[in-house]
Amino acid sequence: MKAGSGRIRIIGGHLRNSRLDVPDLPGLRPTPERVRETLFNWLAPVLAGVRCLDLCAGTGALGIEALSRGAFAVQFVERDARAAQALRANLARLKAEGGHVIAGDAQAYLQGTAQPFGLVFLDPPFALDMWSALADRLEQGGWLAPSAWIYVESPRQAAPALPANWAPHREGVAGDVRYALYRRVS
């Protein structure tokens, strides 16, 4: 499958083996299946009933995977209108309850009224180098529950500056991608 087009599958939970339509858009880079499987194995003990924020959602694969595995609700934020529409269509087709899509810029969204989330997926477009700015806004703006989990996906060689109270929990590398799970320490 060409990156950024075609279909990807949900790998666990009640939506297991469901396919997501992925629009062919510049810079759209779905999280690889192997990485999602590892991440959700790490998150298995904390997913039930958690409120999630899928910031820079893209295909929404991370948030839909979380809904499939027992997350209470997922707020998807995606700036590309076509990607947001594809995400809405996938959620409707799968009858994935608890997902809400906001078509808008992540930085603008984080300027709004904060509501704390227990799990945040932070996987912005690599070319925009937004990790540090978004992480700071999440931390400073009241968007994170006291012991929130934060997943960060970045280029293998990048070391985004993250808040000092985000304690590394687990990390890995797949191809040119570094993925890491952090735990917020109050």
mmCIF file of C-alpha atoms in Angstrom:
data_model
loop_
_atom_site.group_PDB
_atom_site.id
_atom_site.type_symbol
_atom_site.label_atom_id
_atom_site.label_comp_id
_atom_site.label_asym_id
_atom_site.label_seq_id
_atom_site.Cartn_x
_atom_site.Cartn_y
_atom_site.Cartn_z
ATOM 1 C CA MET A 1 0.000 0.000 0.000
ATOM 2 C CA LYS A 2 1.296 3.444 -0.854
ATOM 3 C CA ALA A 3 1.741 5.551 2.275
ATOM 4 C CA GLY A 4 -1.159 7.972 2.606
ATOM 5 C CA SER A 5 -3.638 6.129 0.405
ATOM 6 C CA GLY A 6 -5.726 2.984 0.435
ATOM 7 C CA ARG A 7 -6.928 1.209 3.540
ATOM 8 C CA ILE A 8 -5.509 0.288 6.921
ATOM 9 C CA ARG A 9 -7.004 -2.043 9.478
ATOM 10 C CA ILE A 10 -7.899 -1.780 13.128
ATOM 11 C CA ILE A 11 -5.958 -4.506 14.925
ATOM 12 C CA GLY A 12 -7.794 -5.056 18.205
ATOM 13 C CA GLY A 13 -10.980 -4.668 20.199
ATOM 14 C CA HIS A 14 -14.575 -4.812 18.997
ATOM 15 C CA LEU A 15 -13.682 -3.167 15.657
ATOM 16 C CA ARG A 16 -10.838 -5.619 15.002
ATOM 17 C CA ASN A 17 -10.120 -6.195 11.302
ATOM 18 C CA SER A 18 -12.297 -3.241 10.281
ATOM 19 C CA ARG A 19 -10.738 -1.219 7.488
ATOM 20 C CA LEU A 20 -10.245 2.532 7.449
ATOM 21 C CA ASP A 21 -10.299 4.371 4.135
ATOM 22 C CA VAL A 22 -7.189 6.535 3.881
ATOM 23 C CA PRO A 23 -7.285 9.514 1.511
ATOM 24 C CA ASP A 24 -4.261 10.229 -0.666
ATOM 25 C CA LEU A 25 -3.065 13.495 0.881
ATOM 26 C CA PRO A 26 0.415 15.028 1.033
ATOM 27 C CA GLY A 27 2.132 14.337 4.350
ATOM 28 C CA LEU A 28 -0.517 11.901 5.597
ATOM 29 C CA ARG A 29 1.423 9.132 7.288
ATOM 30 C CA PRO A 30 -0.684 6.520 9.101
ATOM 31 C CA THR A 31 0.984 4.963 12.153
ATOM 32 C CA PRO A 32 2.213 1.532 11.008
ATOM 33 C CA GLU A 33 0.260 -1.499 12.190
ATOM 34 C CA ARG A 34 3.257 -2.960 14.037
ATOM 35 C CA VAL A 35 3.731 0.295 15.992
ATOM 36 C CA ARG A 36 0.026 0.504 16.843
ATOM 37 C CA GLU A 37 0.055 -3.086 18.071
ATOM 38 C CA THR A 38 3.019 -2.410 20.359
ATOM 39 C CA LEU A 39 1.546 0.863 21.631
ATOM 40 C CA PHE A 40 -1.824 -0.657 22.449
ATOM 41 C CA ASN A 41 -0.189 -3.594 24.221
ATOM 42 C CA TRP A 42 1.505 -0.990 26.442
ATOM 43 C CA LEU A 43 -1.781 0.866 26.955
ATOM 44 C CA ALA A 44 -4.014 -2.180 27.555
ATOM 45 C CA PRO A 45 -4.226 -1.740 31.350
ATOM 46 C CA VAL A 46 -5.276 1.931 31.138
ATOM 47 C CA LEU A 47 -7.626 2.161 28.135
ATOM 48 C CA ALA A 48 -10.951 1.166 29.676
ATOM 49 C CA GLY A 49 -13.073 4.262 30.189
ATOM 50 C CA VAL A 50 -10.343 6.811 29.402
ATOM 51 C CA ARG A 51 -11.005 10.095 27.571
ATOM 52 C CA CYS A 52 -8.559 10.537 24.677
ATOM 53 C CA LEU A 53 -7.378 13.387 22.505
ATOM 54 C CA ASP A 54 -6.073 12.461 19.055
ATOM 55 C CA LEU A 55 -4.305 15.714 18.180
ATOM 56 C CA CYS A 56 -3.291 16.030 14.505
ATOM 57 C CA ALA A 57 -5.435 12.936 13.952
ATOM 58 C CA GLY A 58 -4.782 12.329 10.244
ATOM 59 C CA THR A 59 -6.485 8.990 9.537
ATOM 60 C CA GLY A 60 -7.644 8.714 13.140
ATOM 61 C CA ALA A 61 -6.224 5.193 13.357
ATOM 62 C CA LEU A 62 -4.834 5.762 16.863
ATOM 63 C CA GLY A 63 -8.066 7.181 18.256
ATOM 64 C CA ILE A 64 -10.288 4.620 16.529
ATOM 65 C CA GLU A 65 -8.039 1.846 17.845
ATOM 66 C CA ALA A 66 -8.505 3.336 21.349
ATOM 67 C CA LEU A 67 -12.316 3.410 20.918
ATOM 68 C CA SER A 68 -12.237 -0.173 19.683
ATOM 69 C CA ARG A 69 -10.345 -1.230 22.804
ATOM 70 C CA GLY A 70 -12.549 0.431 25.406
ATOM 71 C CA ALA A 71 -11.771 4.151 25.549
ATOM 72 C CA PHE A 72 -14.820 6.119 26.698
ATOM 73 C CA ALA A 73 -14.461 8.927 24.152
ATOM 74 C CA VAL A 74 -11.984 10.322 21.644
ATOM 75 C CA GLN A 75 -11.752 13.924 20.497
ATOM 76 C CA PHE A 76 -10.130 13.988 17.032
ATOM 77 C CA VAL A 77 -8.538 17.245 15.835
ATOM 78 C CA GLU A 78 -7.479 17.409 12.175
ATOM 79 C CA ARG A 79 -6.653 20.549 10.186
ATOM 80 C CA ASP A 80 -7.009 19.086 6.683
ATOM 81 C CA ALA A 81 -10.707 19.251 5.780
ATOM 82 C CA ARG A 82 -10.495 16.211 3.481
ATOM 83 C CA ALA A 83 -8.805 14.087 6.154
ATOM 84 C CA ALA A 84 -11.371 15.246 8.738
ATOM 85 C CA GLN A 85 -14.223 14.320 6.398
ATOM 86 C CA ALA A 86 -12.699 10.873 5.714
ATOM 87 C CA LEU A 87 -12.345 10.379 9.469
ATOM 88 C CA ARG A 88 -16.010 11.320 10.052
ATOM 89 C CA ALA A 89 -17.035 8.904 7.292
ATOM 90 C CA ASN A 90 -14.960 6.071 8.800
ATOM 91 C CA LEU A 91 -16.439 6.657 12.273
ATOM 92 C CA ALA A 92 -19.984 6.664 10.853
ATOM 93 C CA ARG A 93 -19.437 3.569 8.718
ATOM 94 C CA LEU A 94 -17.960 1.661 11.676
ATOM 95 C CA LYS A 95 -20.675 2.969 14.039
ATOM 96 C CA ALA A 96 -17.823 3.921 16.364
ATOM 97 C CA GLU A 97 -19.585 5.709 19.200
ATOM 98 C CA GLY A 98 -17.697 8.175 21.346
ATOM 99 C CA GLY A 99 -15.682 9.768 18.551
ATOM 100 C CA HIS A 100 -16.022 13.473 17.770
ATOM 101 C CA VAL A 101 -14.106 15.172 14.938
ATOM 102 C CA ILE A 102 -13.068 18.821 14.938
ATOM 103 C CA ALA A 103 -11.814 20.120 11.596
ATOM 104 C CA GLY A 104 -9.287 22.677 12.729
ATOM 105 C CA ASP A 105 -5.716 23.502 13.592
ATOM 106 C CA ALA A 106 -4.276 21.777 16.691
ATOM 107 C CA GLN A 107 -2.630 24.945 18.010
ATOM 108 C CA ALA A 108 -5.875 26.912 17.658
ATOM 109 C CA TYR A 109 -7.811 24.097 19.333
ATOM 110 C CA LEU A 110 -5.433 24.182 22.311
ATOM 111 C CA GLN A 111 -6.159 27.908 22.726
ATOM 112 C CA GLY A 112 -9.749 27.001 23.621
ATOM 113 C CA THR A 113 -11.261 25.976 26.923
ATOM 114 C CA ALA A 114 -9.288 23.061 28.331
ATOM 115 C CA GLN A 115 -10.817 19.767 29.278
ATOM 116 C CA PRO A 116 -8.350 17.267 30.771
ATOM 117 C CA PHE A 117 -7.687 14.026 28.924
ATOM 118 C CA GLY A 118 -6.224 10.817 30.340
ATOM 119 C CA LEU A 119 -4.534 9.847 27.062
ATOM 120 C CA VAL A 120 -3.208 12.072 24.278
ATOM 121 C CA PHE A 121 -1.832 11.007 20.906
ATOM 122 C CA LEU A 122 0.706 13.611 19.729
ATOM 123 C CA ASP A 123 1.706 12.780 16.166
ATOM 124 C CA PRO A 124 1.864 16.020 14.153
ATOM 125 C CA PRO A 125 3.005 16.152 10.521
ATOM 126 C CA PHE A 126 6.764 15.613 10.654
ATOM 127 C CA ALA A 127 7.507 18.518 8.283
ATOM 128 C CA LEU A 128 5.877 21.047 10.631
ATOM 129 C CA ASP A 129 8.094 20.346 13.704
ATOM 130 C CA MET A 130 5.276 21.133 16.157
ATOM 131 C CA TRP A 131 6.015 18.648 18.981
ATOM 132 C CA SER A 132 7.467 21.077 21.511
ATOM 133 C CA ALA A 133 4.897 23.843 20.950
ATOM 134 C CA LEU A 134 1.972 21.427 21.186
ATOM 135 C CA ALA A 135 3.455 19.611 24.197
ATOM 136 C CA ASP A 136 3.957 22.889 26.051
ATOM 137 C CA ARG A 137 0.399 23.978 25.299
ATOM 138 C CA LEU A 138 -0.988 20.610 26.438
ATOM 139 C CA GLU A 139 0.942 20.876 29.701
ATOM 140 C CA GLN A 140 0.408 24.577 30.406
ATOM 141 C CA GLY A 141 -3.190 24.773 29.228
ATOM 142 C CA GLY A 142 -4.784 22.204 31.520
ATOM 143 C CA TRP A 143 -5.397 19.616 28.800
ATOM 144 C CA LEU A 144 -3.816 16.712 30.701
ATOM 145 C CA ALA A 145 -5.255 14.772 33.633
ATOM 146 C CA PRO A 146 -2.852 14.548 36.621
ATOM 147 C CA SER A 147 -1.381 11.169 35.583
ATOM 148 C CA ALA A 148 -2.129 11.331 31.853
ATOM 149 C CA TRP A 149 -0.425 9.146 29.279
ATOM 150 C CA ILE A 150 1.043 10.888 26.217
ATOM 151 C CA TYR A 151 2.080 9.061 23.050
ATOM 152 C CA VAL A 152 4.612 10.908 20.876
ATOM 153 C CA GLU A 153 5.540 9.839 17.343
ATOM 154 C CA SER A 154 8.446 11.637 15.662
ATOM 155 C CA PRO A 155 11.233 11.095 13.130
ATOM 156 C CA ARG A 156 13.816 8.601 14.336
ATOM 157 C CA GLN A 157 16.566 11.238 14.547
ATOM 158 C CA ALA A 158 14.415 13.902 16.209
ATOM 159 C CA ALA A 159 14.463 14.509 19.931
ATOM 160 C CA PRO A 160 11.561 16.869 20.593
ATOM 161 C CA ALA A 161 11.841 19.021 23.704
ATOM 162 C CA LEU A 162 9.029 17.864 25.968
ATOM 163 C CA PRO A 163 7.890 19.050 29.410
ATOM 164 C CA ALA A 164 10.178 17.907 32.221
ATOM 165 C CA ASN A 165 7.313 16.215 34.060
ATOM 166 C CA TRP A 166 6.597 13.830 31.167
ATOM 167 C CA ALA A 167 8.395 10.713 32.370
ATOM 168 C CA PRO A 168 9.427 8.240 29.654
ATOM 169 C CA HIS A 169 7.587 4.936 30.071
ATOM 170 C CA ARG A 170 8.454 2.926 26.939
ATOM 171 C CA GLU A 171 9.780 3.642 23.484
ATOM 172 C CA GLY A 172 10.723 1.987 20.237
ATOM 173 C CA VAL A 173 11.875 2.567 16.678
ATOM 174 C CA ALA A 174 10.322 1.327 13.442
ATOM 175 C CA GLY A 175 12.056 2.352 10.229
ATOM 176 C CA ASP A 176 12.410 6.144 10.276
ATOM 177 C CA VAL A 177 9.906 6.568 13.132
ATOM 178 C CA ARG A 178 10.564 6.892 16.855
ATOM 179 C CA TYR A 179 7.551 6.246 19.060
ATOM 180 C CA ALA A 180 7.387 6.788 22.800
ATOM 181 C CA LEU A 181 4.873 6.646 25.616
ATOM 182 C CA TYR A 182 5.187 9.123 28.478
ATOM 183 C CA ARG A 183 3.434 9.397 31.828
ATOM 184 C CA ARG A 184 2.692 12.800 33.250
ATOM 185 C CA VAL A 185 4.055 13.190 36.759
ATOM 186 C CA SER A 186 2.416 15.965 38.770
#
